[in-house]
Amino acid sequence: MGLIVPDAIEGYLANLNHGGDPLLDEIARKGADRKLPLVDAEVGMLLRVLATAVGARKILEIGTAVGYSGIWLARALPPHGMLLTMEMDPERGQEAQENFKSAGLSSRASVIMGDAQRMIAKVAGPFDLIFQDGDKKLYVPMLDRLVALLRPGGLLVTDNVLWDGKVVPGYVRSATALAERDASAERDETTRAIAEYNERLAAHPALLTTIVPMRDGVSISVKRG
Ligand SMILES: C[S@@+](CC[C@H](N)C(=O)[O-])C[C@H]1O[C@@H](n2cnc3c(N)ncnc32)[C@H](O)[C@@H]1O
């Protein structure tokens, strides 16, 4: 059972959101076979809904992988809109480009290969929406630059902010009867980095933030005007 959303609820939501997009379904299936940490279709739809709601014309994504979430985002763009998406693994970036092409989105989606922490210094905003789904330990170091790249009223959306419940001290232990001696696993480096990020988001003077406890936790922050 998932530790945040019970399997039955996840199954119900998945059935409702069965849009029947063969390309996305195939990318998700192949990704699951390779254990790639892609968002699921519900988070994909959340991204598309949010991008549509803010009338996004320019979107930045950190962590492309093979382009699954990027396709959801790019589908919300108008014909001359643009998704810039950053990936440090060249093979994944190449595969993402091919997937964008198969989705008919090559003109609206551009993969920037390299270390996003360095690349974000070089891109020009403002962006209407930024999706942060890269290295969790870089969430805090990248935060202020990403906020600077957002337009007022724009959204910063971040995946995995509940980290399977590990950001809540004692929760995983109580939910899984994890032995006391294994409890340190709850507070590993990545968990601490995400917990710190959530605190930064909550206290950030330029942001209003809510966390949606779907899948692995998705934060949605709007930049104040
Ligand atoms: C969780 S996956 C992204 C999944 C993708 N957003 C999706 O749902 O379809 C994270 C990706 O970020 C990439 N990554 C990690 N650190 C990075 C960095 N510093 N710069 C660019 N990409 C990075 C990894 O190679 C990995 O492919």
mmCIF file of C-alpha atoms and ligand atoms in Angstrom:
data_model
loop_
_atom_site.group_PDB
_atom_site.id
_atom_site.type_symbol
_atom_site.label_atom_id
_atom_site.label_comp_id
_atom_site.label_asym_id
_atom_site.label_seq_id
_atom_site.Cartn_x
_atom_site.Cartn_y
_atom_site.Cartn_z
ATOM 1 C CA MET A 1 0.000 0.000 0.000
ATOM 2 C CA GLY A 2 1.179 3.532 -0.715
ATOM 3 C CA LEU A 3 2.045 5.348 2.488
ATOM 4 C CA ILE A 4 0.370 8.607 1.510
ATOM 5 C CA VAL A 5 -2.647 7.699 -0.606
ATOM 6 C CA PRO A 6 -4.208 4.226 -0.115
ATOM 7 C CA ASP A 7 -3.989 1.994 -3.194
ATOM 8 C CA ALA A 8 -7.783 1.827 -3.577
ATOM 9 C CA ILE A 9 -8.021 5.621 -3.840
ATOM 10 C CA GLU A 10 -5.068 5.775 -6.240
ATOM 11 C CA GLY A 11 -6.717 3.079 -8.359
ATOM 12 C CA TYR A 12 -10.013 4.969 -8.380
ATOM 13 C CA LEU A 13 -8.301 8.205 -9.461
ATOM 14 C CA ALA A 14 -6.305 6.376 -12.121
ATOM 15 C CA ASN A 15 -9.482 4.872 -13.588
ATOM 16 C CA LEU A 16 -11.159 8.275 -13.734
ATOM 17 C CA ASN A 17 -8.123 9.808 -15.423
ATOM 18 C CA HIS A 18 -7.752 7.101 -18.037
ATOM 19 C CA GLY A 19 -7.479 9.464 -20.963
ATOM 20 C CA GLY A 20 -6.300 6.680 -23.225
ATOM 21 C CA ASP A 21 -3.219 8.410 -24.578
ATOM 22 C CA PRO A 22 -1.258 5.511 -26.121
ATOM 23 C CA LEU A 23 2.059 7.411 -26.321
ATOM 24 C CA LEU A 24 2.001 8.554 -22.690
ATOM 25 C CA ASP A 25 0.858 5.088 -21.587
ATOM 26 C CA GLU A 26 3.754 3.493 -23.470
ATOM 27 C CA ILE A 27 6.348 5.914 -22.063
ATOM 28 C CA ALA A 28 4.988 5.271 -18.556
ATOM 29 C CA ARG A 29 5.037 1.494 -19.038
ATOM 30 C CA LYS A 30 8.591 1.447 -20.409
ATOM 31 C CA GLY A 31 9.666 3.831 -17.648
ATOM 32 C CA ALA A 32 8.188 1.545 -14.994
ATOM 33 C CA ASP A 33 10.018 -1.455 -16.506
ATOM 34 C CA ARG A 34 13.282 0.485 -16.120
ATOM 35 C CA LYS A 35 12.285 1.807 -12.693
ATOM 36 C CA LEU A 36 12.513 5.427 -13.862
ATOM 37 C CA PRO A 37 11.014 7.760 -11.237
ATOM 38 C CA LEU A 38 8.433 9.422 -13.476
ATOM 39 C CA VAL A 39 5.327 11.225 -12.231
ATOM 40 C CA ASP A 40 2.128 9.265 -12.703
ATOM 41 C CA ALA A 41 -0.821 10.255 -14.907
ATOM 42 C CA GLU A 42 -2.626 11.982 -12.007
ATOM 43 C CA VAL A 43 0.327 14.281 -11.329
ATOM 44 C CA GLY A 44 0.680 14.695 -15.091
ATOM 45 C CA MET A 45 -2.908 15.874 -15.300
ATOM 46 C CA LEU A 46 -2.367 18.168 -12.300
ATOM 47 C CA LEU A 47 0.558 19.760 -14.171
ATOM 48 C CA ARG A 48 -1.532 20.200 -17.281
ATOM 49 C CA VAL A 49 -4.441 21.683 -15.330
ATOM 50 C CA LEU A 50 -2.156 24.138 -13.502
ATOM 51 C CA ALA A 51 -0.347 25.200 -16.679
ATOM 52 C CA THR A 52 -3.681 25.718 -18.409
ATOM 53 C CA ALA A 53 -5.096 27.646 -15.436
ATOM 54 C CA VAL A 54 -2.262 30.191 -15.478
ATOM 55 C CA GLY A 55 -2.367 30.441 -19.271
ATOM 56 C CA ALA A 56 1.252 29.290 -19.408
ATOM 57 C CA ARG A 57 3.207 30.299 -22.484
ATOM 58 C CA LYS A 58 6.670 29.664 -21.081
ATOM 59 C CA ILE A 59 7.436 26.720 -18.785
ATOM 60 C CA LEU A 60 10.681 25.526 -17.201
ATOM 61 C CA GLU A 61 11.143 21.966 -15.965
ATOM 62 C CA ILE A 62 14.054 20.689 -13.886
ATOM 63 C CA GLY A 63 14.528 16.935 -14.409
ATOM 64 C CA THR A 64 13.289 15.826 -17.840
ATOM 65 C CA ALA A 65 14.073 12.116 -17.605
ATOM 66 C CA VAL A 66 12.485 10.776 -20.822
ATOM 67 C CA GLY A 67 9.952 13.573 -21.285
ATOM 68 C CA TYR A 68 6.861 12.054 -19.662
ATOM 69 C CA SER A 69 5.922 14.994 -17.419
ATOM 70 C CA GLY A 70 7.221 17.317 -20.140
ATOM 71 C CA ILE A 71 4.614 16.032 -22.579
ATOM 72 C CA TRP A 72 1.849 16.710 -20.048
ATOM 73 C CA LEU A 73 3.188 20.245 -19.554
ATOM 74 C CA ALA A 74 3.827 21.020 -23.211
ATOM 75 C CA ARG A 75 0.304 19.912 -24.134
ATOM 76 C CA ALA A 76 -0.996 22.854 -22.097
ATOM 77 C CA LEU A 77 0.979 25.355 -24.184
ATOM 78 C CA PRO A 78 -0.431 27.447 -27.028
ATOM 79 C CA PRO A 79 1.158 26.930 -30.485
ATOM 80 C CA HIS A 80 3.950 29.449 -29.882
ATOM 81 C CA GLY A 81 4.524 28.504 -26.253
ATOM 82 C CA MET A 82 7.760 26.909 -25.070
ATOM 83 C CA LEU A 83 8.815 24.308 -22.532
ATOM 84 C CA LEU A 84 12.497 24.382 -21.575
ATOM 85 C CA THR A 85 13.403 21.209 -19.734
ATOM 86 C CA MET A 86 16.761 20.380 -18.162
ATOM 87 C CA GLU A 87 18.383 16.947 -17.935
ATOM 88 C CA MET A 88 21.932 16.009 -17.016
ATOM 89 C CA ASP A 89 21.793 12.423 -18.341
ATOM 90 C CA PRO A 90 22.453 12.675 -22.111
ATOM 91 C CA GLU A 91 20.804 9.352 -22.973
ATOM 92 C CA ARG A 92 17.611 10.294 -21.162
ATOM 93 C CA GLY A 93 17.684 13.754 -22.727
ATOM 94 C CA GLN A 94 18.032 12.218 -26.194
ATOM 95 C CA GLU A 95 15.146 9.847 -25.523
ATOM 96 C CA ALA A 96 13.048 12.773 -24.300
ATOM 97 C CA GLN A 97 13.701 14.631 -27.549
ATOM 98 C CA GLU A 98 12.522 11.586 -29.489
ATOM 99 C CA ASN A 99 9.411 11.316 -27.320
ATOM 100 C CA PHE A 100 8.612 15.018 -27.822
ATOM 101 C CA LYS A 101 8.925 14.423 -31.559
ATOM 102 C CA SER A 102 6.585 11.418 -31.422
ATOM 103 C CA ALA A 103 4.113 13.579 -29.491
ATOM 104 C CA GLY A 104 4.277 16.274 -32.202
ATOM 105 C CA LEU A 105 5.742 18.702 -29.669
ATOM 106 C CA SER A 106 9.269 19.273 -31.034
ATOM 107 C CA SER A 107 8.541 22.920 -31.805
ATOM 108 C CA ARG A 108 7.249 23.540 -28.267
ATOM 109 C CA ALA A 109 9.707 21.554 -26.143
ATOM 110 C CA SER A 110 13.443 21.986 -25.918
ATOM 111 C CA VAL A 111 15.750 19.811 -23.811
ATOM 112 C CA ILE A 112 18.711 21.616 -22.257
ATOM 113 C CA MET A 113 21.380 19.029 -21.471
ATOM 114 C CA GLY A 114 23.575 19.638 -18.469
ATOM 115 C CA ASP A 115 23.559 20.380 -14.771
ATOM 116 C CA ALA A 116 20.407 22.356 -14.027
ATOM 117 C CA GLN A 117 22.016 24.062 -11.048
ATOM 118 C CA ARG A 118 24.419 25.743 -13.460
ATOM 119 C CA MET A 119 22.019 26.092 -16.390
ATOM 120 C CA ILE A 120 19.388 28.037 -14.448
ATOM 121 C CA ALA A 121 21.864 30.904 -14.147
ATOM 122 C CA LYS A 122 21.887 31.127 -17.953
ATOM 123 C CA VAL A 123 18.194 30.960 -18.852
ATOM 124 C CA ALA A 124 16.075 34.078 -19.092
ATOM 125 C CA GLY A 125 12.648 34.316 -17.503
ATOM 126 C CA PRO A 126 10.049 35.134 -16.730
ATOM 127 C CA PHE A 127 8.361 31.734 -16.697
ATOM 128 C CA ASP A 128 4.664 31.212 -16.060
ATOM 129 C CA LEU A 129 5.244 27.837 -14.434
ATOM 130 C CA ILE A 130 8.318 26.007 -13.174
ATOM 131 C CA PHE A 131 8.221 22.296 -12.371
ATOM 132 C CA GLN A 132 11.002 21.201 -10.027
ATOM 133 C CA ASP A 133 11.563 17.435 -10.242
ATOM 134 C CA GLY A 134 15.356 17.140 -10.317
ATOM 135 C CA ASP A 135 17.849 16.206 -7.605
ATOM 136 C CA LYS A 136 16.061 16.547 -4.246
ATOM 137 C CA LYS A 137 19.243 17.741 -2.548
ATOM 138 C CA LEU A 138 19.312 20.699 -4.941
ATOM 139 C CA TYR A 139 15.768 21.852 -4.148
ATOM 140 C CA VAL A 140 16.943 24.332 -1.493
ATOM 141 C CA PRO A 141 20.057 25.598 -3.329
ATOM 142 C CA MET A 142 17.994 26.262 -6.478
ATOM 143 C CA LEU A 143 14.945 27.780 -4.815
ATOM 144 C CA ASP A 144 15.717 31.487 -4.868
ATOM 145 C CA ARG A 145 16.890 31.469 -8.479
ATOM 146 C CA LEU A 146 13.725 29.641 -9.546
ATOM 147 C CA VAL A 147 11.556 32.153 -7.697
ATOM 148 C CA ALA A 148 13.434 34.971 -9.448
ATOM 149 C CA LEU A 149 12.709 33.308 -12.809
ATOM 150 C CA LEU A 150 8.937 33.190 -12.147
ATOM 151 C CA ARG A 151 6.565 35.955 -13.124
ATOM 152 C CA PRO A 152 4.338 37.358 -10.373
ATOM 153 C CA GLY A 153 1.305 35.065 -10.300
ATOM 154 C CA GLY A 154 3.381 32.243 -11.758
ATOM 155 C CA LEU A 155 3.568 28.790 -10.179
ATOM 156 C CA LEU A 156 6.452 26.796 -8.750
ATOM 157 C CA VAL A 157 5.349 23.146 -8.600
ATOM 158 C CA THR A 158 7.587 20.601 -6.871
ATOM 159 C CA ASP A 159 7.290 16.822 -6.824
ATOM 160 C CA ASN A 160 8.086 14.342 -4.029
ATOM 161 C CA VAL A 161 7.786 16.831 -1.174
ATOM 162 C CA LEU A 162 6.311 14.211 1.199
ATOM 163 C CA TRP A 163 8.979 11.651 0.218
ATOM 164 C CA ASP A 164 6.873 8.605 0.991
ATOM 165 C CA GLY A 165 5.943 10.134 4.344
ATOM 166 C CA LYS A 166 9.540 10.218 5.562
ATOM 167 C CA VAL A 167 9.483 13.995 6.089
ATOM 168 C CA VAL A 168 7.072 13.356 8.977
ATOM 169 C CA PRO A 169 9.146 12.096 11.926
ATOM 170 C CA GLY A 170 7.949 8.685 13.110
ATOM 171 C CA TYR A 171 5.260 8.316 10.430
ATOM 172 C CA VAL A 172 6.905 5.600 8.338
ATOM 173 C CA ARG A 173 7.864 3.686 11.473
ATOM 174 C CA SER A 174 4.304 3.690 12.741
ATOM 175 C CA ALA A 175 2.771 2.951 9.335
ATOM 176 C CA THR A 176 5.048 0.019 8.506
ATOM 177 C CA ALA A 177 6.137 -1.247 11.913
ATOM 178 C CA LEU A 178 9.689 -0.394 10.855
ATOM 179 C CA ALA A 179 12.056 -1.496 13.580
ATOM 180 C CA GLU A 180 13.428 1.225 15.842
ATOM 181 C CA ARG A 181 16.954 0.450 14.682
ATOM 182 C CA ASP A 182 15.927 1.232 11.076
ATOM 183 C CA ALA A 183 14.373 4.523 11.990
ATOM 184 C CA SER A 184 17.489 6.440 10.978
ATOM 185 C CA ALA A 185 16.528 5.625 7.380
ATOM 186 C CA GLU A 186 13.695 8.091 7.827
ATOM 187 C CA ARG A 187 16.035 10.978 8.390
ATOM 188 C CA ASP A 188 18.595 10.377 5.666
ATOM 189 C CA GLU A 189 20.216 13.220 3.773
ATOM 190 C CA THR A 190 17.540 13.446 1.065
ATOM 191 C CA THR A 191 14.710 13.390 3.592
ATOM 192 C CA ARG A 192 16.344 16.200 5.547
ATOM 193 C CA ALA A 193 16.863 18.183 2.328
ATOM 194 C CA ILE A 194 13.184 17.866 1.375
ATOM 195 C CA ALA A 195 11.980 18.694 4.890
ATOM 196 C CA GLU A 196 14.139 21.823 4.839
ATOM 197 C CA TYR A 197 12.768 22.722 1.415
ATOM 198 C CA ASN A 198 9.184 22.451 2.661
ATOM 199 C CA GLU A 199 10.016 24.757 5.562
ATOM 200 C CA ARG A 200 11.653 27.242 3.175
ATOM 201 C CA LEU A 201 8.612 27.188 0.914
ATOM 202 C CA ALA A 202 6.251 27.749 3.843
ATOM 203 C CA ALA A 203 8.291 30.713 5.113
ATOM 204 C CA HIS A 204 9.246 32.237 1.750
ATOM 205 C CA PRO A 205 8.129 35.879 1.635
ATOM 206 C CA ALA A 206 7.555 35.817 -2.131
ATOM 207 C CA LEU A 207 5.473 32.620 -2.169
ATOM 208 C CA LEU A 208 2.117 31.288 -1.052
ATOM 209 C CA THR A 209 2.388 27.512 -0.835
ATOM 210 C CA THR A 210 0.123 24.533 -0.398
ATOM 211 C CA ILE A 211 1.044 20.858 -0.464
ATOM 212 C CA VAL A 212 -1.293 18.425 -2.167
ATOM 213 C CA PRO A 213 -0.895 14.956 -0.617
ATOM 214 C CA MET A 214 -1.302 13.081 -3.890
ATOM 215 C CA ARG A 215 1.109 10.327 -4.873
ATOM 216 C CA ASP A 216 4.428 11.381 -3.263
ATOM 217 C CA GLY A 217 3.294 14.924 -2.360
ATOM 218 C CA VAL A 218 3.225 17.874 -4.751
ATOM 219 C CA SER A 219 3.754 21.433 -3.563
ATOM 220 C CA ILE A 220 2.161 24.304 -5.426
ATOM 221 C CA SER A 221 3.514 27.783 -4.753
ATOM 222 C CA VAL A 222 2.250 30.966 -6.341
ATOM 223 C CA LYS A 223 4.585 33.945 -6.586
ATOM 224 C CA ARG A 224 3.031 36.965 -4.947
ATOM 225 C CA GLY A 225 2.327 39.972 -7.121
HETATM 226 C C1 LIG B 1 12.504 12.239 -11.016
HETATM 227 S S1 LIG B 1 13.351 12.246 -12.524
HETATM 228 C C2 LIG B 1 12.381 13.292 -13.519
HETATM 229 C C3 LIG B 1 11.103 12.660 -13.966
HETATM 230 C C4 LIG B 1 10.301 13.493 -14.958
HETATM 231 N N1 LIG B 1 10.059 14.833 -14.441
HETATM 232 C C5 LIG B 1 8.977 12.827 -15.238
HETATM 233 O O1 LIG B 1 8.162 12.747 -14.298
HETATM 234 O O2 LIG B 1 8.741 12.400 -16.378
HETATM 235 C C6 LIG B 1 14.702 13.291 -12.162
HETATM 236 C C7 LIG B 1 15.638 13.541 -13.326
HETATM 237 O O3 LIG B 1 16.481 14.636 -12.963
HETATM 238 C C8 LIG B 1 17.751 14.418 -13.514
HETATM 239 N N2 LIG B 1 18.715 15.224 -12.735
HETATM 240 C C9 LIG B 1 19.181 14.989 -11.478
HETATM 241 N N3 LIG B 1 20.024 15.971 -11.100
HETATM 242 C C10 LIG B 1 20.066 16.853 -12.125
HETATM 243 C C11 LIG B 1 20.768 18.065 -12.344
HETATM 244 N N4 LIG B 1 21.588 18.574 -11.413
HETATM 245 N N5 LIG B 1 20.595 18.689 -13.512
HETATM 246 C C12 LIG B 1 19.763 18.186 -14.477
HETATM 247 N N6 LIG B 1 19.081 17.039 -14.329
HETATM 248 C C13 LIG B 1 19.233 16.377 -13.175
HETATM 249 C C14 LIG B 1 17.964 12.910 -13.386
HETATM 250 O O4 LIG B 1 18.927 12.460 -14.321
HETATM 251 C C15 LIG B 1 16.557 12.381 -13.645
HETATM 252 O O5 LIG B 1 16.393 11.994 -15.001
#
